[in-house]
XYZ file of C-alpha atoms in Angstrom:
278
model
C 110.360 67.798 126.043
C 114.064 69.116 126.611
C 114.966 66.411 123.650
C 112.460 67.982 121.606
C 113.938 71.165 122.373
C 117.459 70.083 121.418
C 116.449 68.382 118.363
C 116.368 71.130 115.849
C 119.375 72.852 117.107
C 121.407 69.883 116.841
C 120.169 68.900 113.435
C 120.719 72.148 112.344
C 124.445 72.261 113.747
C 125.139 68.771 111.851
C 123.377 70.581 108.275
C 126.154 73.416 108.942
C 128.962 71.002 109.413
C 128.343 68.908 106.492
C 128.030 72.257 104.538
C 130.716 74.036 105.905
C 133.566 71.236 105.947
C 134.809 71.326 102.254
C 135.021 75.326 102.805
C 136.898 74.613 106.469
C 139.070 71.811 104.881
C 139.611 73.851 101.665
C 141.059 76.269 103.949
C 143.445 74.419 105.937
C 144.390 72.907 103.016
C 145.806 76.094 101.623
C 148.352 75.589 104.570
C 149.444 72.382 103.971
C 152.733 71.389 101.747
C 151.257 69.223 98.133
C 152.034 65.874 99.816
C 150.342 66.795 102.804
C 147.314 67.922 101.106
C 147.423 64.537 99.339
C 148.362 62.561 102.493
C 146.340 63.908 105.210
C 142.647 64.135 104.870
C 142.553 66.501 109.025
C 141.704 69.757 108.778
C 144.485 71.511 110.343
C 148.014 71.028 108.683
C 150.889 68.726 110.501
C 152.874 71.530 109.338
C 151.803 75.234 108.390
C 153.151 76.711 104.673
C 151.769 79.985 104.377
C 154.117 80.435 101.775
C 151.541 79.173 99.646
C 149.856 82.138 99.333
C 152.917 84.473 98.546
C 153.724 81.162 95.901
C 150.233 81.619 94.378
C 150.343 85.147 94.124
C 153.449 85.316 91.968
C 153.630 81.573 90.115
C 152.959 83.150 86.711
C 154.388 85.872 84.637
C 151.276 87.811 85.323
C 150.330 88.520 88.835
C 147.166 86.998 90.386
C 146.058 90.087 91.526
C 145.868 90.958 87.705
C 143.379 88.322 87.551
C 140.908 89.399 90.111
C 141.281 92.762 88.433
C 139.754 91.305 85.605
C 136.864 89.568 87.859
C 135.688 92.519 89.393
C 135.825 94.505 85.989
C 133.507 91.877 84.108
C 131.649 91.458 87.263
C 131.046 95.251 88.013
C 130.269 95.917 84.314
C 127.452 92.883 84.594
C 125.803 93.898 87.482
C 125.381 97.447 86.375
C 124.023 95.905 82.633
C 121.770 93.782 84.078
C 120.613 96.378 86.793
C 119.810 98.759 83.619
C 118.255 96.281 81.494
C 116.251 94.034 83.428
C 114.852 96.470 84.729
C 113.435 98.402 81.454
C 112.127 95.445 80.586
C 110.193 94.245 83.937
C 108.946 98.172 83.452
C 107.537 97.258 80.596
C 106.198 93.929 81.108
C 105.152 95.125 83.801
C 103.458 98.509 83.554
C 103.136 99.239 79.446
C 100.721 97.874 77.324
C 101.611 96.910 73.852
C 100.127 93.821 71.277
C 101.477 90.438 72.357
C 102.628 91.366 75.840
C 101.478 88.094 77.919
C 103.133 86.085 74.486
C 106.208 87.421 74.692
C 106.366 87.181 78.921
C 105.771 83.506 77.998
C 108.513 83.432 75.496
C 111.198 85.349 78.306
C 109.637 82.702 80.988
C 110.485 80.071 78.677
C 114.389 80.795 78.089
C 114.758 79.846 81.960
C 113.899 76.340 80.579
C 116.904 76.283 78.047
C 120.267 75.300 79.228
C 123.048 77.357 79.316
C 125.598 75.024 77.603
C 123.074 74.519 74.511
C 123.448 78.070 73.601
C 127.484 77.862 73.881
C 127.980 77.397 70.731
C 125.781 79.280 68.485
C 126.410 82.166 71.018
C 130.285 81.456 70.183
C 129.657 81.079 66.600
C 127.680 84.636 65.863
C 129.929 86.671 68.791
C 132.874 85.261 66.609
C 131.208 86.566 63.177
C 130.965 89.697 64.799
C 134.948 89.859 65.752
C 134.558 89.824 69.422
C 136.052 86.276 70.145
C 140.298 87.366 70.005
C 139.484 91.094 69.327
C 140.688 93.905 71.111
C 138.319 93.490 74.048
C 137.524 90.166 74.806
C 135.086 90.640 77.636
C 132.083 91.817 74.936
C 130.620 88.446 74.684
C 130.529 88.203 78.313
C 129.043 91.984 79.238
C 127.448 93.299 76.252
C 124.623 90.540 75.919
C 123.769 91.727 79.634
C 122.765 95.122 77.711
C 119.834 93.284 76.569
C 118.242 92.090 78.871
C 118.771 88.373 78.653
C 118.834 87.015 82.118
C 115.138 85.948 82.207
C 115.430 85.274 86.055
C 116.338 88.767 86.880
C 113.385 90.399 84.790
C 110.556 87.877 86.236
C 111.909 88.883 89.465
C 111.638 92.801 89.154
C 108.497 92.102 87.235
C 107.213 90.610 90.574
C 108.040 93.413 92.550
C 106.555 95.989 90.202
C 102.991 94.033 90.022
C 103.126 94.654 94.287
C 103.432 98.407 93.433
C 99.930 99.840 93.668
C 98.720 101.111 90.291
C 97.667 104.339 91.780
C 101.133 105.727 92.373
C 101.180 105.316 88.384
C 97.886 106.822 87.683
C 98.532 110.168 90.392
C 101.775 110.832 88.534
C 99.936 110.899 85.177
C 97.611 113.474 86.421
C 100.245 115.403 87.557
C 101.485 115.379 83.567
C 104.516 112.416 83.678
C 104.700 110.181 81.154
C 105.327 106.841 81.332
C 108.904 107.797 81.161
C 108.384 110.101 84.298
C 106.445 107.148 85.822
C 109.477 105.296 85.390
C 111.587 107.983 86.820
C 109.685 109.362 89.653
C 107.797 106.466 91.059
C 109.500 102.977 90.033
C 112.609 103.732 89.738
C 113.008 104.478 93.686
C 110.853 102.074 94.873
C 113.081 99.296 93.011
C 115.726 99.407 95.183
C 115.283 95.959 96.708
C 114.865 94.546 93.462
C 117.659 96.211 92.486
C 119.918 95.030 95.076
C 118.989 91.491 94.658
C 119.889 91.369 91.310
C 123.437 92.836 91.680
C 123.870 90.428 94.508
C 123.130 87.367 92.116
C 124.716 88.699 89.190
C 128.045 89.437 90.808
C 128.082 86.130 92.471
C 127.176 83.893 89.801
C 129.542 86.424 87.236
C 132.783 85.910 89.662
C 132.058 82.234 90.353
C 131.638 81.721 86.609
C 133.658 79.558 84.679
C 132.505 77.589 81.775
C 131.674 81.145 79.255
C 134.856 82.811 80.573
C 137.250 80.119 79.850
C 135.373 79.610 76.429
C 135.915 83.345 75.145
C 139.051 84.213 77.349
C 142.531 83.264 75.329
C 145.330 85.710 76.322
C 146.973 85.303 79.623
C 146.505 88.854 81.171
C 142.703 88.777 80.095
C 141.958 85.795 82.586
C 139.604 85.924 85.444
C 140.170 84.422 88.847
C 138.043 81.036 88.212
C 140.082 80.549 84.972
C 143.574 81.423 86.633
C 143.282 78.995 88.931
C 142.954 75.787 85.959
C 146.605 77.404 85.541
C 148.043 75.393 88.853
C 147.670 72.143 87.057
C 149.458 71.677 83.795
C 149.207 69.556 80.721
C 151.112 66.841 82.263
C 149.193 66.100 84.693
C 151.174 67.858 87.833
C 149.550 70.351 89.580
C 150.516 72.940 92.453
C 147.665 71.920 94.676
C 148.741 74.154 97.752
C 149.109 77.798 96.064
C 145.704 76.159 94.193
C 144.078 76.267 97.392
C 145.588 79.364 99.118
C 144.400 81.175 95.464
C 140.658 79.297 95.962
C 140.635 80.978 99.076
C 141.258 84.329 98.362
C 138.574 83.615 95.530
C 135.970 82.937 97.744
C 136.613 86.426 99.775
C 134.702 88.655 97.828
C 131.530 86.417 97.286
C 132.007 85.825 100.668
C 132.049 89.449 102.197
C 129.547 90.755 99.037
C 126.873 87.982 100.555
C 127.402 89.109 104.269
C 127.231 93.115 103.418
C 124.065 92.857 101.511
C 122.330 89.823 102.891
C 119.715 91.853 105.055
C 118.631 93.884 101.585
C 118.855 90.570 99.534
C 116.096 89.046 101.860
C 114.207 91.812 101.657
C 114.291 92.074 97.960
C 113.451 88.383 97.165
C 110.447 89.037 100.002
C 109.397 91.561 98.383
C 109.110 90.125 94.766
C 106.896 87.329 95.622
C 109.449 84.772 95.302
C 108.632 83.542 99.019
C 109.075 80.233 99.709
């Protein structure tokens, strides 16, 4: 029985360890000198360089806080466009009834099915006719598709949430003369919030930690975001900084890292919430 007992805990310790080592090792890598990080595979460093954080900081000509400047400016701007957007269009998915409505769910359902790196490059190609690729402000093509409601995931899951709504809220603020407008306002709108919060949380992780679309549309040094700036410690010959690499990885990870812990209670609840239980 006490075996029993023990069994979960310890299997569950061993799941954490295997997940957690790259992190652990990632970080006590960002300690180590580059031919200790290429010599010794332990954890902890024979011998500590925390200059490679100071190193990382100021290797280029622009600062790496620059870069995670430019993160949490495409990141903020993405969470607050898909926040707006998603959620007009769960509303009315959800709640509005116009010709085609279950056809066109289906088609919105069916863009989850579609790779992201198949739509690269006709995405590149049109963003490009319109002048955004090398314009003035090169973060369009990454925020202002986000303005229309394109992340299918994000509008299934606040259409979720709004079908658990009781339709009588709805129909007692249309006696009381709102429109579906003021339906939107008065009685959705604040009983979104979970939904809401869930989909900031993903969008801001998945828009920090993204790399592929921002190195594709991203040219000019002090545009770059974090994920790109760090392709910068390894040159075209080959050599590479590894230890300011991994002292900048770190201080990447941070604000995922601390976003996740300060909103994990309402992310739970939101995903609850939206009949997306497992």
């Amino acid at each position: 029985m006490t075996l029993q007992r023990l069994a979960r805990p310890l299997t569950l310790v061993l799941l954490s360890a295997v997940v957690l080592y790259p992190l652990v090792w990632m970080l006590g890598s960002s300690f180590k000198s580059p031919s200790e990080v290429l010599n010794n595979v332990a954890v902890l460093p024979e011998e500590w360089t925390p200059s490679n954080y100071t190193d990382g900081w100021s290797n280029f000509d622009v600062s790496f806080g620059r870069f995670f400047l430019n993160s949490a400016l495409v990141a903020g701007l993405t969470v607050v466009a898909n926040c707006i957007s998603c959620l007009l269009a769960a509303y009315a998915f959800a709640r509005l009834k116009f010709r085609l409505r279950g056809f066109w769910f289906a088609i919105m359902i069916g863009t989850l099915l579609l790779p992201g790196h198949v739509l690269i490059v006709p995405q590149f190609v049109m963003f490009k006719t319109f002048g955004w690729v090398g314009g003035d402000w090169p973060y369009a093509p990454l925020i202002v598709p986000q303005l229309l409601a394109t992340e299918a995931f994000f509008v299934f899951l606040m259409v979720q949430f709004m079908r658990g709504v009781p339709r009588d809220l709805d129909e007692a603020a249309t006696i009381d003369g709102c429109s579906p407008y003021g339906v939107f306002r008065h009685v959705i709108l604040p009983l979104s919030r979970p939904a809401l919060v869930s989909t900031a949380i993903f969008s801001f992780i998945w828009t920090w930690n993204d790399f592929f679309r921002q190195l594709v549309y991203l040219s000019d040094l002090e545009k770059y975001t974090a994920p790109v700036a760090l392709t910068l410690f390894i040159d075209s010959s080959g050599q590479s900084s590894v230890g300011p690499m991994f002292a900048m990885s770190v201080l990447s990870l941070a604000p995922v890292f601390l976003f996740f812990v300060a909103f994990q209670r309402m992310l739970v609840e939101g995903i609850n919430t939206s009949g997306l239980k497992g």
